[in-house]
mmCIF file of C-alpha atoms in Angstrom:
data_model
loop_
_atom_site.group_PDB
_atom_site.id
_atom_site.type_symbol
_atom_site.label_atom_id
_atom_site.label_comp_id
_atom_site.label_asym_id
_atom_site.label_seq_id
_atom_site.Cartn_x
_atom_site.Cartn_y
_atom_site.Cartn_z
ATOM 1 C CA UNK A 13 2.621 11.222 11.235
ATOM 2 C CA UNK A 14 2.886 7.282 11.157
ATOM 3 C CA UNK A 15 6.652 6.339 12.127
ATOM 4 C CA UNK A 16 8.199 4.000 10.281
ATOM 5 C CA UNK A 17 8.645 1.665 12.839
ATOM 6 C CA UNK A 18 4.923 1.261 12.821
ATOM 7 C CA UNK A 19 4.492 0.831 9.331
ATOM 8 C CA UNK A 20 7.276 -1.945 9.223
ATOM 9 C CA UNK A 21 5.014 -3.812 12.137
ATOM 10 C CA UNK A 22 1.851 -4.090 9.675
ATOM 11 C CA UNK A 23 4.616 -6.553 7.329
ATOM 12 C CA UNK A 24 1.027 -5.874 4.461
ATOM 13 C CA UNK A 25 -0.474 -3.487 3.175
ATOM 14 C CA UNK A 26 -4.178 -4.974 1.861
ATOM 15 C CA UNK A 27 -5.032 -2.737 -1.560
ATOM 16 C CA UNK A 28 -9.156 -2.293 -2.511
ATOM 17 C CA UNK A 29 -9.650 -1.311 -5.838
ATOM 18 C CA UNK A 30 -12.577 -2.434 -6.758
ATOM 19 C CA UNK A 31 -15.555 0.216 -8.624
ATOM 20 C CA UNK A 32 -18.329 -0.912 -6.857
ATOM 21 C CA UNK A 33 -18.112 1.332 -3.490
ATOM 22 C CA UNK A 34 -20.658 -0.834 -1.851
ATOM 23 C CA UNK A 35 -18.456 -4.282 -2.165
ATOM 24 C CA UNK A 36 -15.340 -2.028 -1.385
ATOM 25 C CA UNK A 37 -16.778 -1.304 2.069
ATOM 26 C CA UNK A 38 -18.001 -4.983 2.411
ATOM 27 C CA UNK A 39 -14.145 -6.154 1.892
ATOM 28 C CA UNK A 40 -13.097 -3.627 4.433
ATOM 29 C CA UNK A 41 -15.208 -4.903 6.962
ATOM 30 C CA UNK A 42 -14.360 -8.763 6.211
ATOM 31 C CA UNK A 43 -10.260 -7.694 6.327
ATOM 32 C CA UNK A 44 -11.112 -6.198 9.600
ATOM 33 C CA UNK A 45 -13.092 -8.703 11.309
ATOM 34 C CA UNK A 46 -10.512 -11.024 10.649
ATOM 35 C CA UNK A 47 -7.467 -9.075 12.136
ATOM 36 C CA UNK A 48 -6.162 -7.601 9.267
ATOM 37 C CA UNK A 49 -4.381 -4.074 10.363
ATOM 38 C CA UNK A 50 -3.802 -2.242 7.193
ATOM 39 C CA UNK A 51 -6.018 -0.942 4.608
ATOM 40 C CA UNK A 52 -4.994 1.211 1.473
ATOM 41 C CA UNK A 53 -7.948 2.213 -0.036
ATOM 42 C CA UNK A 54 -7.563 3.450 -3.667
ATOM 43 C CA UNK A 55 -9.339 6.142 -6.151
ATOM 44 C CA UNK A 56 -10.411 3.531 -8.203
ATOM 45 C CA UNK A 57 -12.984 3.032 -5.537
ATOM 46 C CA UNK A 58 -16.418 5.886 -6.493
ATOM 47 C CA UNK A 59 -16.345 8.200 -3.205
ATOM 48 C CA UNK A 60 -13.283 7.077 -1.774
ATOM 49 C CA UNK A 61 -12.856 9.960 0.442
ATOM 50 C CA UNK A 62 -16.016 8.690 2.348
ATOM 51 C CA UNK A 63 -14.855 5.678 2.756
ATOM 52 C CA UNK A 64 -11.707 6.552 4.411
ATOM 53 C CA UNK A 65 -13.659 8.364 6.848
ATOM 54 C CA UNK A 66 -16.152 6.017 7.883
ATOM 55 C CA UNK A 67 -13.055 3.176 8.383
ATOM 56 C CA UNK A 68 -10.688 6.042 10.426
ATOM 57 C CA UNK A 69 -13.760 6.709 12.411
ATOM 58 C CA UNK A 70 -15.214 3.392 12.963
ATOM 59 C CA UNK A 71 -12.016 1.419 13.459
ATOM 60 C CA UNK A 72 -9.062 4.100 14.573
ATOM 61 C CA UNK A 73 -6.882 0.828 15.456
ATOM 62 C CA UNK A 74 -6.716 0.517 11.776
ATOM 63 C CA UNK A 75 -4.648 2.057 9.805
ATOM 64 C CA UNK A 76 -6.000 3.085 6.709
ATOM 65 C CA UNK A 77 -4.563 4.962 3.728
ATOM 66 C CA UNK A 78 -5.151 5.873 -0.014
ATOM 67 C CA UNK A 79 -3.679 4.841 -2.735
ATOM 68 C CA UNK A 80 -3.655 5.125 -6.530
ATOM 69 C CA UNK A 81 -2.628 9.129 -5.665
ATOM 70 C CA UNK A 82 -1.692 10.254 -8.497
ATOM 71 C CA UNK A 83 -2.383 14.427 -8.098
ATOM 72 C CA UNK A 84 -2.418 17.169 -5.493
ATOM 73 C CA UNK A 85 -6.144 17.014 -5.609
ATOM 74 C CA UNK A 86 -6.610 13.608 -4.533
ATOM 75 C CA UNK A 87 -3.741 14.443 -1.945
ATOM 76 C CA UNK A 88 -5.339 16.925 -0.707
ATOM 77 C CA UNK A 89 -9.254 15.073 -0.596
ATOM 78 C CA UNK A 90 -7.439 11.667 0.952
ATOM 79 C CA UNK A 91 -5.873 13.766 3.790
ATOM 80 C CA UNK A 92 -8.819 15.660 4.472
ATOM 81 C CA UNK A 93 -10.730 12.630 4.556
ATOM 82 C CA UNK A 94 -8.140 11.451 7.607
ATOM 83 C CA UNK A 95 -6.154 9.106 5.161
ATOM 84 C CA UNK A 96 -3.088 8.326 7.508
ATOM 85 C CA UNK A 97 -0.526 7.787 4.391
ATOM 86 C CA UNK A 98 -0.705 8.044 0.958
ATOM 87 C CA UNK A 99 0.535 5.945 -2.017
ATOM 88 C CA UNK A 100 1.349 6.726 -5.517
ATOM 89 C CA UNK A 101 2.372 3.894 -8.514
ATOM 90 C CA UNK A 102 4.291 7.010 -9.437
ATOM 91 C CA UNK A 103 6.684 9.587 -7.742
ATOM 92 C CA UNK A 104 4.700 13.139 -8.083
ATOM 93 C CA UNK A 105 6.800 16.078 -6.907
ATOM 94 C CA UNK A 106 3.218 18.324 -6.155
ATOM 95 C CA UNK A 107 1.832 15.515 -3.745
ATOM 96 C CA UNK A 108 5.790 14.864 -2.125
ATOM 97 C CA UNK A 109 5.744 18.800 -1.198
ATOM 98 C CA UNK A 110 2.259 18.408 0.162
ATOM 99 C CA UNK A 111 3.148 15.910 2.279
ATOM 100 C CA UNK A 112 6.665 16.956 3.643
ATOM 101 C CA UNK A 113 4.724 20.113 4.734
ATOM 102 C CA UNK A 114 1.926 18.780 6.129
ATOM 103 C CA UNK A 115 4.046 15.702 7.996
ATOM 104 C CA UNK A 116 2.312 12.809 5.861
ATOM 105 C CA UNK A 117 3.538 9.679 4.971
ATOM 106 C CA UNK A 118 4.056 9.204 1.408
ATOM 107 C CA UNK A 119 4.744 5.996 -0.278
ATOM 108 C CA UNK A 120 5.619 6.432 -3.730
ATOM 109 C CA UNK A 121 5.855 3.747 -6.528
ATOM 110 C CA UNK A 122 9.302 3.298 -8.727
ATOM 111 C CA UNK A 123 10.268 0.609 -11.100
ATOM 112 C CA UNK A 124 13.888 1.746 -12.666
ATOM 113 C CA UNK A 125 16.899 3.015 -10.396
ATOM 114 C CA UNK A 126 16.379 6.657 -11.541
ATOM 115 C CA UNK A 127 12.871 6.475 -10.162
ATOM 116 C CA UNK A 128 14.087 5.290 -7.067
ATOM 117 C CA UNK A 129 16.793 7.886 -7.076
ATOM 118 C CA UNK A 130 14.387 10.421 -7.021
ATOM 119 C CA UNK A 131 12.344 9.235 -4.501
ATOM 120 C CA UNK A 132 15.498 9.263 -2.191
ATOM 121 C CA UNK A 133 16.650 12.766 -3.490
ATOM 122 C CA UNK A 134 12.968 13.507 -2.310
ATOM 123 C CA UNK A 135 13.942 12.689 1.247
ATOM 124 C CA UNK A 136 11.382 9.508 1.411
ATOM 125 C CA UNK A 137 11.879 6.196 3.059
ATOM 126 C CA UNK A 138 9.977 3.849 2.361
ATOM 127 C CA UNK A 139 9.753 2.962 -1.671
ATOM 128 C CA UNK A 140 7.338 0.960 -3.881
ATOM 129 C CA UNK A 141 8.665 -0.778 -6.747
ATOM 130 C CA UNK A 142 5.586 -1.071 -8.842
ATOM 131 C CA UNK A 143 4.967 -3.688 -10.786
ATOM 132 C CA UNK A 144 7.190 -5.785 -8.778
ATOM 133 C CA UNK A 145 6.755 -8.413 -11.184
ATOM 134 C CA UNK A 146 7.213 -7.164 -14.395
ATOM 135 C CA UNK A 147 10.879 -8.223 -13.797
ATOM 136 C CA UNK A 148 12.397 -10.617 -11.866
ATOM 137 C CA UNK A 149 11.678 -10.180 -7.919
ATOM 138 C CA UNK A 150 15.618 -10.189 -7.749
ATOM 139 C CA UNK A 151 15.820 -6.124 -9.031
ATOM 140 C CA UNK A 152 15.313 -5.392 -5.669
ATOM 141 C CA UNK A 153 18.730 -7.000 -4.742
ATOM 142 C CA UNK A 154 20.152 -4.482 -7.548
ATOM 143 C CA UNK A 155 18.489 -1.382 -6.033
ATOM 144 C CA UNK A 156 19.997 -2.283 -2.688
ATOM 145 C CA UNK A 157 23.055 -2.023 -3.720
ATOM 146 C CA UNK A 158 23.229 1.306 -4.490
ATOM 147 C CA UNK A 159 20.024 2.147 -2.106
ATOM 148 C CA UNK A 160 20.836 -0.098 0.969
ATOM 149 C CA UNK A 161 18.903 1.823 3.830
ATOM 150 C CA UNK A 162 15.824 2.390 2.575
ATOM 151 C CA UNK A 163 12.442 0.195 3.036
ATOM 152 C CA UNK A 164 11.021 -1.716 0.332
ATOM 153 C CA UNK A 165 7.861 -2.254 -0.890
ATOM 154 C CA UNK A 166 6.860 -4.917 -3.233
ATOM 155 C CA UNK A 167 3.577 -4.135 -5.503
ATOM 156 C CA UNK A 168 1.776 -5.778 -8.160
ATOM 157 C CA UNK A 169 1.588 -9.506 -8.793
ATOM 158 C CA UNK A 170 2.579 -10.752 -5.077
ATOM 159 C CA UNK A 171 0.479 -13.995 -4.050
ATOM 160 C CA UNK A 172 0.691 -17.214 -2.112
ATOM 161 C CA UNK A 173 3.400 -18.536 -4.978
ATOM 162 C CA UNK A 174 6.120 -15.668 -4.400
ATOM 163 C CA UNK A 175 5.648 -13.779 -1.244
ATOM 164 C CA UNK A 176 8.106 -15.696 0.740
ATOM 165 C CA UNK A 177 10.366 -15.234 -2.666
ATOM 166 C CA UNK A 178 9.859 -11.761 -2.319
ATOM 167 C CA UNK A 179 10.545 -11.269 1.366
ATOM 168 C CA UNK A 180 13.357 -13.589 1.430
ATOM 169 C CA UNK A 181 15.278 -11.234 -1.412
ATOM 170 C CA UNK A 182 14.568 -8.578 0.424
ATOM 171 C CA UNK A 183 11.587 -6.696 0.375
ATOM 172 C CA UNK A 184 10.326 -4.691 3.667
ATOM 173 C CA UNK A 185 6.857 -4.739 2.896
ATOM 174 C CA UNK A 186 4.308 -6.631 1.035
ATOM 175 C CA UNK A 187 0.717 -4.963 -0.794
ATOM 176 C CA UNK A 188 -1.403 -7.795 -1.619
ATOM 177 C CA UNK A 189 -4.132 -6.846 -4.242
ATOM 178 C CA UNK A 190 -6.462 -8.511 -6.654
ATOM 179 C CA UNK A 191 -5.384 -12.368 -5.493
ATOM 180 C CA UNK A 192 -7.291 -11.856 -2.160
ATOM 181 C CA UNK A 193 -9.307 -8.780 -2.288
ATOM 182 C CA UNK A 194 -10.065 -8.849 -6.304
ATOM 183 C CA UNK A 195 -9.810 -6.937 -9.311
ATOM 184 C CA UNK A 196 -12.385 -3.700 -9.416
ATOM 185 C CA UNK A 197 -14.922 -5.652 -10.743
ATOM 186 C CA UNK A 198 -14.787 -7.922 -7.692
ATOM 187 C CA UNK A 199 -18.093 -9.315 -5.874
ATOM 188 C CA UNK A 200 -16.232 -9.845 -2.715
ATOM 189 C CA UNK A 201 -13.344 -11.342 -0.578
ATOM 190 C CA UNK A 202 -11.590 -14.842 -1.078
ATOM 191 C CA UNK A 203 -11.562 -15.857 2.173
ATOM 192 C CA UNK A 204 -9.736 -19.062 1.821
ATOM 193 C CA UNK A 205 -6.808 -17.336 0.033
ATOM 194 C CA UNK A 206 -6.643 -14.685 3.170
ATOM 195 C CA UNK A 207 -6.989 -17.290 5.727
ATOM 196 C CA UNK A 208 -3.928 -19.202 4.236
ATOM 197 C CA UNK A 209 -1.837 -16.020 3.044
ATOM 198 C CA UNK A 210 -2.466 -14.884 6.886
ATOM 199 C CA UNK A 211 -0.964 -17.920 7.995
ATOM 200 C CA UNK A 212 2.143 -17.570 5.872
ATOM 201 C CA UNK A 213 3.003 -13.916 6.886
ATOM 202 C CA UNK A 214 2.469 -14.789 10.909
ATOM 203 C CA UNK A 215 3.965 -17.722 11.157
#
């Protein structure tokens, strides 16, 4: 299983979404070539599962996951595929069982205190609050209250305008999405964006 302590060293989680799996694979290989650690690869992408293998066999420095889990199934195909962690937008009980007994690390998404309270009761550490923008980046300051010693992970919406926002209220860990890698009808990578985003999280 991936320790925590190696997860919080990534600091980003890059998400691929996009339908086409041919540019999917192309953005992989720019991310990689240019240092980037951390790759959750989602089931919006046709043949994920493949994927996943060819990047934990080509590159096993990289640490490469699925995301957009939403059922046991996918669980199930991700791991098999050598997916190293999984992450939902949603807490499903099927795929939390599944991975407590098969030592996996799950990531699942929450986005009221109940959700989050679940995810604890679950017995999980890390937790993304998905859409982190559809309120104020502050919430996470309110889940900490009652919540205070578990890692955060803020999803959805985070770009070169609020990232240091979002880690200076708090958040553990940043996914970066469709403002670097693009949306799923993507043609490619914006390199300048990564280059300067890159430079922000190192520096």
């Amino acid at each position: 299983m991936i320790t925590l302590k190696k997860v919080l060293a990534y600091k980003t989680f890059y998400v691929i979404r996009n339908h086409n799996y041919a540019v999917a694979q192309q953005i992989c290989e720019q991310l990689i070539n240019l240092q980037v650690k951390c790759l959750e690869l989602t089931f919006t992408i046709p043949n994920v599962e493949q994927l996943i293998k060819f990047f934990r066999y080509k590159y096993p420095a990289t640490l490469v996951g699925a995301g957009t889990v939403l059922t046991l199934d996918q669980a199930i195909r991700a791991t098999e595929a050598g997916a190293q962690f999984l992450v939902g937008p949603v807490f499903n009980q099927a795929v939390s069982d599944y991975c407590h007994q098969n030592n996996l690390l799950y990531i699942p998404g929450a986005m009221t205190l109940q959700e989050v309270s679940n995810i604890v009761n679950a017995k999980w550490e890390i937790i993304k609050i998905f859409p982190a923008t559809a309120f104020k980046l502050n919430f996470i300051q309110t889940i900490k209250i009652f919540f205070p010693t578990k890692v955060y992970m803020a999803s959805g919406g985070i770009n070169l305008t609020n990232y240091e926002e979002a880690t200076r209220l708090g958040y553990d860990l940043i996914a970066v999405g469709a403002f670097i890698t693009g949306d799923v009808n993507s043609k490619g990578l914006d390199l300048e964006k990564l280059k300067i985003f890159e430079t922000i999280v190192n520096q």
